[in-house]
Amino acid sequence: MARLGYARVSSAEQDTALQIRELDAVGCERIYRDHGVSGTRASRPELDRMLDRLSRGDEVVVWKLDRLGRNTRSLLELLDTFKAKGIKFRSLRDGITTDPDTELGGAMAQAMITIISAFAQLERDQLSERTRAGMAIAAANGRQAGRREVTASDPKVKRARELKAQGLKPADIGRVIGVGRATVYRYLSL
């Protein structure tokens, strides 16, 4: 019987460090990590790898329910699969634990999982609606939605090149001009 952790972040700029620290703290033997993979994707390589490895009596631990699935239906289907295969489940931040071999995680835990995941999906849907509404208003006012184009004449791009010529490393350049290292690389490539 193994305790396996799963951590996921949606974008390359995000970090799994907090999730990993908490999964380590509860004694996960192995932690599967999907980095820069949206929870809405049906296939998440590391999650799929973990699912292939699971056997009866194992426990899957996540930091929060939304790390495992981004919509209520897929999350509940995955948890039903765990139950059918005799796999325990724990969500650290949501305080939910299920064990198909005991009464732990019975009807009340299932109801809480459904409610929490439904509210998480509602929040995502509302954010998406607000984004689309904002983009429509911007378009109606003649503005283009999204990040403005950065060119070689941008002051931060010029400053990044100056600092690079002085021998600074990209991480240090980013701290000086107030951007991330990936942005520094993008600036230097213009």
CSV table of C-alpha atoms in Angstrom, one decimal:
chain,number,residue,atom,x,y,z
A,1,MET,CA,0.0,0.0,0.0
A,2,ALA,CA,1.5,3.3,-1.2
A,3,ARG,CA,0.7,6.9,-0.5
A,4,LEU,CA,1.0,8.8,-3.7
A,5,GLY,CA,0.8,12.6,-4.2
A,6,TYR,CA,-0.4,14.5,-7.2
A,7,ALA,CA,0.4,18.1,-7.9
A,8,ARG,CA,-0.5,20.3,-10.9
A,9,VAL,CA,-0.2,23.8,-12.0
A,10,SER,CA,-1.8,25.2,-15.2
A,11,SER,CA,0.9,27.5,-16.5
A,12,ALA,CA,4.6,27.4,-16.9
A,13,GLU,CA,5.0,30.5,-14.7
A,14,GLN,CA,3.3,28.8,-11.7
A,15,ASP,CA,5.2,26.7,-9.2
A,16,THR,CA,4.2,23.4,-7.5
A,17,ALA,CA,6.5,24.1,-4.5
A,18,LEU,CA,3.8,24.7,-1.9
A,19,GLN,CA,1.8,21.6,-3.0
A,20,ILE,CA,5.0,19.5,-3.0
A,21,ARG,CA,6.0,20.7,0.5
A,22,GLU,CA,2.6,19.8,2.0
A,23,LEU,CA,2.4,16.4,0.1
A,24,ASP,CA,5.9,15.6,1.5
A,25,ALA,CA,4.8,16.6,5.0
A,26,VAL,CA,2.1,13.9,5.0
A,27,GLY,CA,4.5,11.2,3.9
A,28,CYS,CA,3.8,10.7,0.2
A,29,GLU,CA,6.2,8.1,-1.2
A,30,ARG,CA,6.1,9.5,-4.7
A,31,ILE,CA,4.7,12.7,-6.1
A,32,TYR,CA,3.5,13.0,-9.6
A,33,ARG,CA,3.6,16.5,-11.1
A,34,ASP,CA,2.0,18.0,-14.1
A,35,HIS,CA,3.5,21.4,-14.8
A,36,GLY,CA,1.8,23.8,-17.2
A,37,VAL,CA,-1.1,21.4,-17.8
A,38,SER,CA,-4.6,22.7,-17.6
A,39,GLY,CA,-7.0,20.6,-15.4
A,40,THR,CA,-9.5,20.8,-18.2
A,41,ARG,CA,-7.4,18.6,-20.4
A,42,ALA,CA,-8.6,15.0,-20.5
A,43,SER,CA,-5.0,13.7,-20.6
A,44,ARG,CA,-2.5,14.8,-18.0
A,45,PRO,CA,0.6,12.7,-18.5
A,46,GLU,CA,1.7,12.4,-14.8
A,47,LEU,CA,-1.8,11.9,-13.6
A,48,ASP,CA,-2.2,9.1,-16.2
A,49,ARG,CA,1.1,7.6,-15.1
A,50,MET,CA,-0.1,7.6,-11.4
A,51,LEU,CA,-3.5,6.1,-12.3
A,52,ASP,CA,-1.8,3.3,-14.2
A,53,ARG,CA,0.3,2.5,-11.1
A,54,LEU,CA,-2.4,2.5,-8.5
A,55,SER,CA,-3.6,-0.7,-6.8
A,56,ARG,CA,-6.1,-1.7,-4.1
A,57,GLY,CA,-5.2,-0.1,-0.7
A,58,ASP,CA,-3.1,2.8,-2.1
A,59,GLU,CA,-3.9,6.4,-1.2
A,60,VAL,CA,-4.0,9.4,-3.5
A,61,VAL,CA,-3.3,12.7,-1.8
A,62,VAL,CA,-3.8,16.1,-3.4
A,63,TRP,CA,-3.3,19.6,-2.0
A,64,LYS,CA,-6.8,20.7,-3.1
A,65,LEU,CA,-9.6,19.0,-5.1
A,66,ASP,CA,-9.2,21.4,-8.1
A,67,ARG,CA,-5.7,20.1,-8.6
A,68,LEU,CA,-7.2,16.7,-9.5
A,69,GLY,CA,-10.0,17.9,-11.8
A,70,ARG,CA,-11.3,21.2,-13.1
A,71,ASN,CA,-14.9,20.2,-13.6
A,72,THR,CA,-17.4,18.5,-11.3
A,73,ARG,CA,-18.2,15.6,-13.7
A,74,SER,CA,-14.6,14.5,-14.4
A,75,LEU,CA,-13.6,14.8,-10.7
A,76,LEU,CA,-16.6,12.7,-9.5
A,77,GLU,CA,-15.9,10.1,-12.2
A,78,LEU,CA,-12.3,9.9,-11.1
A,79,LEU,CA,-13.3,9.5,-7.4
A,80,ASP,CA,-15.8,6.8,-8.4
A,81,THR,CA,-12.9,5.0,-10.1
A,82,PHE,CA,-10.9,5.2,-6.9
A,83,LYS,CA,-13.7,3.8,-4.9
A,84,ALA,CA,-14.3,0.9,-7.3
A,85,LYS,CA,-10.6,0.0,-7.3
A,86,GLY,CA,-10.4,0.2,-3.5
A,87,ILE,CA,-8.2,3.3,-3.5
A,88,LYS,CA,-8.2,5.9,-0.6
A,89,PHE,CA,-8.3,9.6,-1.4
A,90,ARG,CA,-7.4,12.7,0.6
A,91,SER,CA,-7.6,16.4,-0.2
A,92,LEU,CA,-5.4,18.2,2.3
A,93,ARG,CA,-6.8,21.8,2.1
A,94,ASP,CA,-10.4,20.7,1.7
A,95,GLY,CA,-10.2,18.3,4.7
A,96,ILE,CA,-11.8,15.4,2.8
A,97,THR,CA,-10.7,11.8,3.2
A,98,THR,CA,-12.3,8.7,1.7
A,99,ASP,CA,-11.6,5.0,2.3
A,100,PRO,CA,-13.7,2.6,0.3
A,101,ASP,CA,-13.0,-0.2,2.9
A,102,THR,CA,-14.5,1.7,5.8
A,103,GLU,CA,-17.3,4.1,6.5
A,104,LEU,CA,-14.8,7.0,6.2
A,105,GLY,CA,-15.9,9.1,3.3
A,106,GLY,CA,-19.4,7.8,2.9
A,107,ALA,CA,-22.4,9.8,1.8
A,108,MET,CA,-21.4,13.0,3.6
A,109,ALA,CA,-17.9,13.1,2.1
A,110,GLN,CA,-19.3,12.4,-1.3
A,111,ALA,CA,-21.8,15.3,-0.9
A,112,MET,CA,-19.0,17.6,0.3
A,113,ILE,CA,-16.8,16.7,-2.7
A,114,THR,CA,-19.7,17.4,-5.0
A,115,ILE,CA,-20.5,20.8,-3.4
A,116,ILE,CA,-16.9,21.9,-3.3
A,117,SER,CA,-16.2,20.9,-6.9
A,118,ALA,CA,-19.4,22.5,-8.1
A,119,PHE,CA,-18.5,25.8,-6.4
A,120,ALA,CA,-15.0,25.7,-7.9
A,121,GLN,CA,-16.5,25.1,-11.3
A,122,LEU,CA,-19.0,28.0,-10.8
A,123,GLU,CA,-16.1,30.3,-9.9
A,124,ARG,CA,-14.2,29.3,-13.1
A,125,ASP,CA,-17.3,29.7,-15.2
A,126,GLN,CA,-18.0,33.2,-13.8
A,127,LEU,CA,-14.4,34.3,-14.3
A,128,SER,CA,-14.6,33.1,-17.9
A,129,GLU,CA,-17.9,35.1,-18.4
A,130,ARG,CA,-16.4,38.2,-16.9
A,131,THR,CA,-13.4,37.9,-19.2
A,132,ARG,CA,-15.5,37.5,-22.3
A,133,ALA,CA,-17.7,40.5,-21.2
A,134,GLY,CA,-14.6,42.6,-20.7
A,135,MET,CA,-13.2,41.7,-24.1
A,136,ALA,CA,-16.6,42.5,-25.7
A,137,ILE,CA,-16.6,46.0,-24.1
A,138,ALA,CA,-13.0,46.6,-25.1
A,139,ALA,CA,-13.8,45.7,-28.7
A,140,ALA,CA,-16.9,47.9,-28.7
A,141,ASN,CA,-14.7,50.8,-27.6
A,142,GLY,CA,-12.2,50.1,-30.4
A,143,ARG,CA,-9.5,48.5,-28.1
A,144,GLN,CA,-7.9,45.2,-28.7
A,145,ALA,CA,-8.1,42.8,-25.7
A,146,GLY,CA,-5.0,41.1,-24.4
A,147,ARG,CA,-1.4,42.0,-23.7
A,148,ARG,CA,0.0,44.9,-25.6
A,149,GLU,CA,2.8,44.1,-28.1
A,150,VAL,CA,6.3,44.6,-26.8
A,151,THR,CA,8.8,45.8,-29.3
A,152,ALA,CA,12.6,46.3,-29.3
A,153,SER,CA,12.0,50.0,-28.6
A,154,ASP,CA,10.2,49.4,-25.3
A,155,PRO,CA,12.2,50.9,-22.4
A,156,LYS,CA,12.3,47.7,-20.5
A,157,VAL,CA,13.6,45.8,-23.5
A,158,LYS,CA,16.4,48.4,-23.9
A,159,ARG,CA,17.2,48.3,-20.2
A,160,ALA,CA,17.3,44.4,-20.3
A,161,ARG,CA,19.9,44.6,-23.2
A,162,GLU,CA,22.0,47.2,-21.3
A,163,LEU,CA,22.1,45.0,-18.2
A,164,LYS,CA,22.9,41.9,-20.3
A,165,ALA,CA,25.8,43.8,-21.9
A,166,GLN,CA,27.0,44.6,-18.3
A,167,GLY,CA,27.2,40.9,-17.6
A,168,LEU,CA,24.1,40.4,-15.5
A,169,LYS,CA,22.3,37.1,-15.6
A,170,PRO,CA,18.7,36.9,-16.8
A,171,ALA,CA,17.4,36.2,-13.2
A,172,ASP,CA,19.2,39.3,-12.0
A,173,ILE,CA,18.0,41.4,-14.9
A,174,GLY,CA,14.4,40.4,-14.1
A,175,ARG,CA,14.8,41.5,-10.5
A,176,VAL,CA,16.2,44.9,-11.6
A,177,ILE,CA,13.4,45.6,-14.2
A,178,GLY,CA,10.6,43.9,-12.3
A,179,VAL,CA,9.8,41.0,-14.7
A,180,GLY,CA,10.2,37.2,-14.6
A,181,ARG,CA,13.2,35.4,-16.1
A,182,ALA,CA,11.1,34.0,-19.0
A,183,THR,CA,10.1,37.6,-19.9
A,184,VAL,CA,13.8,38.6,-19.8
A,185,TYR,CA,14.6,35.9,-22.3
A,186,ARG,CA,11.7,37.1,-24.5
A,187,TYR,CA,12.9,40.7,-24.3
A,188,LEU,CA,16.5,39.7,-25.2
A,189,SER,CA,15.3,37.8,-28.2
A,190,LEU,CA,13.5,40.8,-29.8
